[in-house]
Amino acid sequence: MYRDLHRNIRRWYAAHGRLDLPWRNTEDAYRIYLSEVMLQQTQVSTVLERYYFPFLKRFPTLEALGKAPLEAVLKAWEGLGYYTRAKNLHKTAQLTGGTLPESIDALMQLPGIGKNTAHAVAAFAFRQTVPVMEANVRRILARLYALERPTEKKLWELAYDLVDKENPFEYNQAMMDIGAMLCTPKAPKCDLCPLQKICRGKNDPERYPQKRKKTVPTKSVTVLLYKQGEKLGLYKRDGKFLHGLWGFPECDAPPDSAHLIGSVTHAYTHFKLSCDIYVSEETAPSDLTFFNVSEICKIPISKVDEKILRCHLNMKKA
Ligand code: SF4
């Protein structure tokens, strides 16, 4: 039914696709799975330039990852954010003993593997005839069928219908590249697109899909830097948020003797965090451990704690 379309997509991919991405040139399911998890919230260039290879060097197999302490995994993940991804990778490595299952249903039983990731692993690592679904593919499908607010169910139906049953691997990679390079959120290049012939949304592509407006609340907190000489006090987080990372303590109100050194903000998916930073030389709570700056650089801390530390160092220089 889509024979000509699939041929056009394959030709476009051969000429313009990102064929040299390392996770497209391996049959190692772990390497493919790792790339899928890293790419969930992070751009290809960032993953490629800074995280993918160092992580693989540190944990070359899923088995090695499962045997490593969580703190070492979090340290290697530092800077990528969304640490639940790293914790779920680690749990999956432990639960599987180093071998991922091949079926989509079994993959979806594992921590952090939802429908999209299970399809991507099945399609790319195990070469199954299933479509992949990520933000770029969603956008293409909505535009192809001129759907302003498609449901998940509808998108999956369309994706299964459209997938190239003979060359699913190239087709799926091509769809992701077309979304990233041609069918971009703003000013898509429809005149270069191999899907142009059947695309119902090409006359007004930015209309599809309609964005849901999100209002993100701001949470304000007071952070206290307890000092002992050149050392700063941190605690190991054990709540749900940033669990396993070290962080600077928060308080309801700073003591009178503490002084404000600055503020930092950080955007998370569901809220924005605004931190006023105070320095205190009073007696610290007993659950804090004191580290000098070079020691802090060796333990896993979150992006916002990195910003707090930088604010403190800048103040010292000023
Ligand atoms: S023709 Fe345009 S809107 Fe349609 S899929 Fe291609 S780039 Fe996207």
Short mmCIF file of C-alpha atoms and ligand atoms in Angstrom, two decimals:
data_model
loop_
_atom_site.label_atom_id
_atom_site.label_comp_id
_atom_site.label_asym_id
_atom_site.label_seq_id
_atom_site.Cartn_x
_atom_site.Cartn_y
_atom_site.Cartn_z
CA MET A 1 0.00 0.00 0.00
CA TYR A 2 2.79 2.41 0.87
CA ARG A 3 5.40 0.84 -1.42
CA ASP A 4 6.38 4.09 -3.20
CA LEU A 5 6.36 6.06 0.01
CA HIS A 6 8.59 3.54 1.77
CA ARG A 7 11.00 3.56 -1.16
CA ASN A 8 11.18 7.38 -1.03
CA ILE A 9 11.81 7.26 2.72
CA ARG A 10 14.60 4.69 2.29
CA ARG A 11 16.24 6.73 -0.47
CA TRP A 12 16.08 9.88 1.62
CA TYR A 13 17.56 8.04 4.60
CA ALA A 14 20.43 6.61 2.56
CA ALA A 15 21.28 10.09 1.26
CA HIS A 16 20.63 12.29 4.32
CA GLY A 17 20.13 10.12 7.42
CA ARG A 18 22.40 10.18 10.46
CA LEU A 19 23.80 6.77 9.57
CA ASP A 20 26.92 7.11 11.65
CA LEU A 21 25.31 7.45 15.09
CA PRO A 22 27.09 4.83 17.20
CA TRP A 23 23.89 3.23 18.53
CA ARG A 24 22.79 2.64 14.94
CA ASN A 25 25.95 0.71 14.19
CA THR A 26 25.83 -1.92 16.89
CA GLU A 27 23.79 -5.02 17.61
CA ASP A 28 24.55 -4.78 21.32
CA ALA A 29 21.10 -4.44 22.93
CA TYR A 30 22.60 -2.74 26.02
CA ARG A 31 24.22 0.02 23.94
CA ILE A 32 20.96 0.61 22.09
CA TYR A 33 18.89 0.56 25.26
CA LEU A 34 21.33 2.97 26.97
CA SER A 35 21.10 5.41 24.05
CA GLU A 36 17.30 5.29 24.20
CA VAL A 37 17.29 6.11 27.91
CA MET A 38 19.85 8.90 27.58
CA LEU A 39 17.98 10.41 24.62
CA GLN A 40 14.65 10.51 26.46
CA GLN A 41 15.28 14.00 27.84
CA THR A 42 18.59 14.97 26.28
CA GLN A 43 19.66 16.07 22.81
CA VAL A 44 21.62 13.76 20.51
CA SER A 45 24.63 16.12 20.38
CA THR A 46 24.90 16.35 24.18
CA VAL A 47 24.60 12.58 24.65
CA LEU A 48 27.14 11.96 21.92
CA GLU A 49 29.71 14.54 22.92
CA ARG A 50 29.68 14.14 26.69
CA TYR A 51 27.91 11.14 28.11
CA TYR A 52 27.47 8.04 25.94
CA PHE A 53 31.08 6.91 25.53
CA PRO A 54 32.32 7.78 29.05
CA PHE A 55 29.34 5.87 30.51
CA LEU A 56 30.11 2.83 28.34
CA LYS A 57 33.75 3.00 29.27
CA ARG A 58 32.82 2.97 32.94
CA PHE A 59 30.07 0.30 32.54
CA PRO A 60 30.81 -1.63 29.32
CA THR A 61 28.04 -4.21 29.73
CA LEU A 62 24.60 -4.37 31.32
CA GLU A 63 26.00 -6.95 33.70
CA ALA A 64 28.83 -4.62 34.77
CA LEU A 65 26.29 -1.85 35.28
CA GLY A 66 24.19 -4.08 37.54
CA LYS A 67 27.21 -4.98 39.66
CA ALA A 68 28.34 -1.35 40.11
CA PRO A 69 27.27 0.63 43.19
CA LEU A 70 24.36 3.02 42.54
CA GLU A 71 26.49 5.97 43.66
CA ALA A 72 29.01 5.30 40.85
CA VAL A 73 26.16 5.13 38.31
CA LEU A 74 24.71 8.42 39.56
CA LYS A 75 28.15 10.03 39.36
CA ALA A 76 28.52 8.95 35.71
CA TRP A 77 25.02 10.30 35.03
CA GLU A 78 25.77 13.65 36.68
CA GLY A 79 24.79 16.55 34.44
CA LEU A 80 22.28 14.54 32.40
CA GLY A 81 19.57 15.22 35.00
CA TYR A 82 16.37 13.22 35.47
CA TYR A 83 18.23 10.82 37.74
CA THR A 84 15.32 8.40 37.92
CA ARG A 85 16.50 7.27 34.49
CA ALA A 86 19.88 6.24 35.90
CA LYS A 87 18.32 4.49 38.88
CA ASN A 88 15.95 2.56 36.64
CA LEU A 89 18.79 1.57 34.30
CA HIS A 90 20.68 0.25 37.30
CA LYS A 91 17.63 -1.65 38.61
CA THR A 92 16.95 -3.12 35.17
CA ALA A 93 20.57 -4.24 34.92
CA GLN A 94 20.23 -6.01 38.27
CA LEU A 95 16.83 -7.57 37.54
CA THR A 96 17.81 -8.95 34.14
CA GLY A 97 21.26 -10.17 35.18
CA GLY A 98 22.65 -8.49 32.07
CA THR A 99 20.35 -9.83 29.32
CA LEU A 100 17.35 -7.84 28.16
CA PRO A 101 14.21 -9.74 27.17
CA GLU A 102 13.10 -9.37 23.54
CA SER A 103 9.34 -9.10 23.78
CA ILE A 104 7.67 -5.71 24.17
CA ASP A 105 5.49 -7.00 27.01
CA ALA A 106 8.48 -8.34 28.94
CA LEU A 107 10.47 -5.16 28.33
CA MET A 108 7.58 -3.09 29.68
CA GLN A 109 7.71 -5.01 32.96
CA LEU A 110 11.16 -3.54 33.65
CA PRO A 111 11.73 -0.33 35.65
CA GLY A 112 11.59 2.82 33.55
CA ILE A 113 10.73 1.05 30.29
CA GLY A 114 7.42 2.35 28.97
CA LYS A 115 5.71 1.66 25.68
CA ASN A 116 7.93 4.02 23.67
CA THR A 117 11.24 2.68 24.98
CA ALA A 118 10.07 -0.94 24.70
CA HIS A 119 9.18 -0.37 21.04
CA ALA A 120 12.50 1.36 20.35
CA VAL A 121 14.51 -1.47 21.95
CA ALA A 122 12.44 -4.10 20.14
CA ALA A 123 12.80 -2.29 16.80
CA PHE A 124 16.47 -1.36 17.00
CA ALA A 125 18.07 -3.99 19.22
CA PHE A 126 15.96 -6.98 18.22
CA ARG A 127 14.98 -5.84 14.69
CA GLN A 128 11.28 -6.43 15.20
CA THR A 129 8.65 -5.11 12.78
CA VAL A 130 7.17 -2.51 15.09
CA PRO A 131 7.06 1.30 14.84
CA VAL A 132 8.87 3.63 17.21
CA MET A 133 7.19 6.60 18.80
CA GLU A 134 9.06 9.64 20.04
CA ALA A 135 8.40 13.37 19.89
CA ASN A 136 9.58 13.73 16.29
CA VAL A 137 7.52 10.79 15.06
CA ARG A 138 4.44 12.02 16.92
CA ARG A 139 4.74 15.38 15.19
CA ILE A 140 5.10 13.79 11.75
CA LEU A 141 2.07 11.55 12.26
CA ALA A 142 -0.08 14.44 13.49
CA ARG A 143 0.88 16.46 10.42
CA LEU A 144 0.58 13.59 7.94
CA TYR A 145 -3.03 13.04 8.98
CA ALA A 146 -3.78 16.70 9.88
CA LEU A 147 -4.67 15.88 13.48
CA GLU A 148 -4.68 18.78 15.94
CA ARG A 149 -5.06 16.70 19.11
CA PRO A 150 -4.46 13.05 18.33
CA THR A 151 -4.89 10.56 21.16
CA GLU A 152 -2.10 8.11 22.03
CA LYS A 153 -4.27 5.26 20.79
CA LYS A 154 -4.79 6.94 17.42
CA LEU A 155 -1.07 7.70 17.00
CA TRP A 156 -0.11 4.08 17.69
CA GLU A 157 -2.75 2.81 15.25
CA LEU A 158 -1.40 5.11 12.55
CA ALA A 159 2.20 4.20 13.35
CA TYR A 160 1.51 0.46 13.10
CA ASP A 161 -0.34 0.98 9.83
CA LEU A 162 2.43 3.08 8.27
CA VAL A 163 5.54 1.14 9.36
CA ASP A 164 7.53 -0.43 6.52
CA LYS A 165 7.01 -4.15 7.18
CA GLU A 166 9.95 -5.11 4.95
CA ASN A 167 12.52 -2.58 6.18
CA PRO A 168 11.36 -1.51 9.62
CA PHE A 169 14.86 -0.65 10.91
CA GLU A 170 15.66 1.91 8.18
CA TYR A 171 12.10 3.22 8.20
CA ASN A 172 12.10 3.91 11.95
CA GLN A 173 15.52 5.56 11.90
CA ALA A 174 14.44 7.63 8.89
CA MET A 175 11.24 8.82 10.58
CA MET A 176 13.22 10.06 13.57
CA ASP A 177 15.66 11.88 11.28
CA ILE A 178 12.92 13.38 9.13
CA GLY A 179 11.31 14.71 12.31
CA ALA A 180 14.61 16.13 13.56
CA MET A 181 15.83 17.55 10.24
CA LEU A 182 12.78 18.35 8.06
CA CYS A 183 9.50 18.14 9.94
CA THR A 184 10.75 20.48 12.65
CA PRO A 185 8.37 22.20 15.09
CA LYS A 186 8.92 25.56 13.36
CA ALA A 187 9.30 26.13 9.60
CA PRO A 188 9.35 22.50 8.40
CA LYS A 189 11.04 21.91 5.05
CA CYS A 190 8.10 20.26 3.27
CA ASP A 191 9.60 20.73 -0.19
CA LEU A 192 12.45 18.33 0.75
CA CYS A 193 10.30 15.80 2.59
CA PRO A 194 9.84 12.27 1.22
CA LEU A 195 6.39 12.13 2.86
CA GLN A 196 5.16 15.22 1.11
CA LYS A 197 2.90 13.40 -1.39
CA ILE A 198 0.63 11.88 1.23
CA CYS A 199 0.91 14.65 3.84
CA ARG A 200 -2.46 16.23 4.59
CA GLY A 201 -1.05 18.89 6.87
CA LYS A 202 1.64 20.31 4.59
CA ASN A 203 -0.30 23.49 3.74
CA ASP A 204 -0.38 24.60 7.37
CA PRO A 205 1.99 22.22 9.17
CA GLU A 206 2.57 24.28 12.32
CA ARG A 207 -1.11 23.90 13.11
CA TYR A 208 -0.49 20.19 13.90
CA PRO A 209 -0.35 19.08 16.64
CA GLN A 210 -1.71 21.83 18.89
CA LYS A 211 0.40 22.39 21.97
CA ARG A 212 -1.17 22.08 25.38
CA LYS A 213 -0.35 25.16 27.43
CA LYS A 214 1.46 24.29 30.65
CA THR A 215 1.76 26.59 33.61
CA VAL A 216 4.72 25.62 35.75
CA PRO A 217 4.62 26.61 39.45
CA THR A 218 7.65 28.07 41.20
CA LYS A 219 8.80 26.53 44.48
CA SER A 220 10.96 28.80 46.65
CA VAL A 221 13.37 27.28 49.17
CA THR A 222 16.09 28.52 51.50
CA VAL A 223 19.39 26.65 51.28
CA LEU A 224 21.92 26.78 54.09
CA LEU A 225 25.61 26.25 53.43
CA TYR A 226 27.14 25.11 56.70
CA LYS A 227 30.85 25.83 56.75
CA GLN A 228 33.64 24.19 58.71
CA GLY A 229 36.81 25.97 57.61
CA GLU A 230 37.02 25.35 53.86
CA LYS A 231 34.54 22.47 54.00
CA LEU A 232 30.79 22.52 53.28
CA GLY A 233 28.11 20.28 54.76
CA LEU A 234 26.00 18.03 52.52
CA TYR A 235 23.53 15.23 53.23
CA LYS A 236 22.58 12.20 51.22
CA ARG A 237 19.07 12.63 49.85
CA ASP A 238 16.74 9.76 50.64
CA GLY A 239 13.32 11.09 49.60
CA LYS A 240 11.80 10.44 46.20
CA PHE A 241 13.20 13.64 44.72
CA LEU A 242 16.88 13.35 43.65
CA HIS A 243 17.18 10.21 45.77
CA GLY A 244 20.75 8.95 46.21
CA LEU A 245 22.42 12.25 45.30
CA TRP A 246 24.20 14.46 47.80
CA GLY A 247 22.75 17.92 48.39
CA PHE A 248 22.96 21.06 50.47
CA PRO A 249 20.38 21.24 53.27
CA GLU A 250 17.27 23.41 53.17
CA CYS A 251 15.63 25.18 56.10
CA ASP A 252 12.34 26.99 56.78
CA ALA A 253 14.12 30.21 57.83
CA PRO A 254 17.85 30.98 58.04
CA PRO A 255 19.35 31.65 61.50
CA ASP A 256 20.00 35.35 62.33
CA SER A 257 23.76 34.89 62.05
CA ALA A 258 23.57 33.47 58.49
CA HIS A 259 24.12 35.80 55.55
CA LEU A 260 22.62 35.72 52.06
CA ILE A 261 25.17 35.17 49.28
CA GLY A 262 22.88 34.88 46.26
CA SER A 263 20.07 33.01 44.55
CA VAL A 264 19.84 30.40 41.82
CA THR A 265 16.94 28.97 39.85
CA HIS A 266 16.53 25.67 38.10
CA ALA A 267 13.72 24.43 35.83
CA TYR A 268 12.40 20.91 36.30
CA THR A 269 9.65 19.38 34.15
CA HIS A 270 6.81 20.13 36.56
CA PHE A 271 8.08 23.12 38.52
CA LYS A 272 10.72 25.79 38.77
CA LEU A 273 12.93 25.81 41.83
CA SER A 274 14.18 29.12 43.23
CA CYS A 275 16.83 28.90 45.98
CA ASP A 276 18.03 31.68 48.26
CA ILE A 277 21.48 30.67 49.49
CA TYR A 278 22.69 31.51 52.98
CA VAL A 279 26.05 30.72 54.58
CA SER A 280 26.15 29.73 58.22
CA GLU A 281 29.05 28.93 60.52
CA GLU A 282 26.81 27.76 63.34
CA THR A 283 26.84 24.18 64.62
CA ALA A 284 25.61 21.96 61.82
CA PRO A 285 22.97 19.22 62.10
CA SER A 286 24.52 15.83 62.79
CA ASP A 287 23.36 14.23 59.51
CA LEU A 288 25.69 16.42 57.45
CA THR A 289 29.02 15.23 56.09
CA PHE A 290 31.67 17.85 55.39
CA PHE A 291 33.61 17.90 52.11
CA ASN A 292 36.06 20.29 50.54
CA VAL A 293 35.37 21.46 46.97
CA SER A 294 37.52 18.86 45.25
CA GLU A 295 35.78 16.12 47.25
CA ILE A 296 32.35 17.48 46.29
CA CYS A 297 33.40 17.21 42.64
CA LYS A 298 33.81 13.45 43.14
CA ILE A 299 30.39 12.70 44.66
CA PRO A 300 27.10 12.74 42.71
CA ILE A 301 25.21 16.00 43.15
CA SER A 302 22.30 17.50 41.19
CA LYS A 303 22.46 20.38 38.69
CA VAL A 304 20.89 22.75 41.20
CA ASP A 305 23.47 21.86 43.86
CA GLU A 306 26.18 22.46 41.26
CA LYS A 307 24.74 25.94 40.71
CA ILE A 308 24.66 26.56 44.47
CA LEU A 309 28.29 25.49 44.79
CA ARG A 310 29.27 27.76 41.87
CA CYS A 311 27.47 30.69 43.53
CA HIS A 312 29.46 30.06 46.72
CA LEU A 313 32.77 29.86 44.83
CA ASN A 314 32.00 33.06 42.90
CA MET A 315 31.27 34.85 46.16
CA LYS A 316 34.60 33.74 47.58
CA LYS A 317 36.44 35.09 44.51
CA ALA A 318 34.58 38.45 44.59
S1 SF4 B 1 5.43 17.32 4.23
FE1 SF4 B 1 6.00 18.84 5.74
S2 SF4 B 1 4.49 18.65 7.37
FE2 SF4 B 1 4.33 16.83 6.10
S3 SF4 B 1 5.63 15.33 7.13
FE3 SF4 B 1 6.90 16.34 5.58
S4 SF4 B 1 7.90 18.06 6.61
FE4 SF4 B 1 6.22 17.34 7.91
#
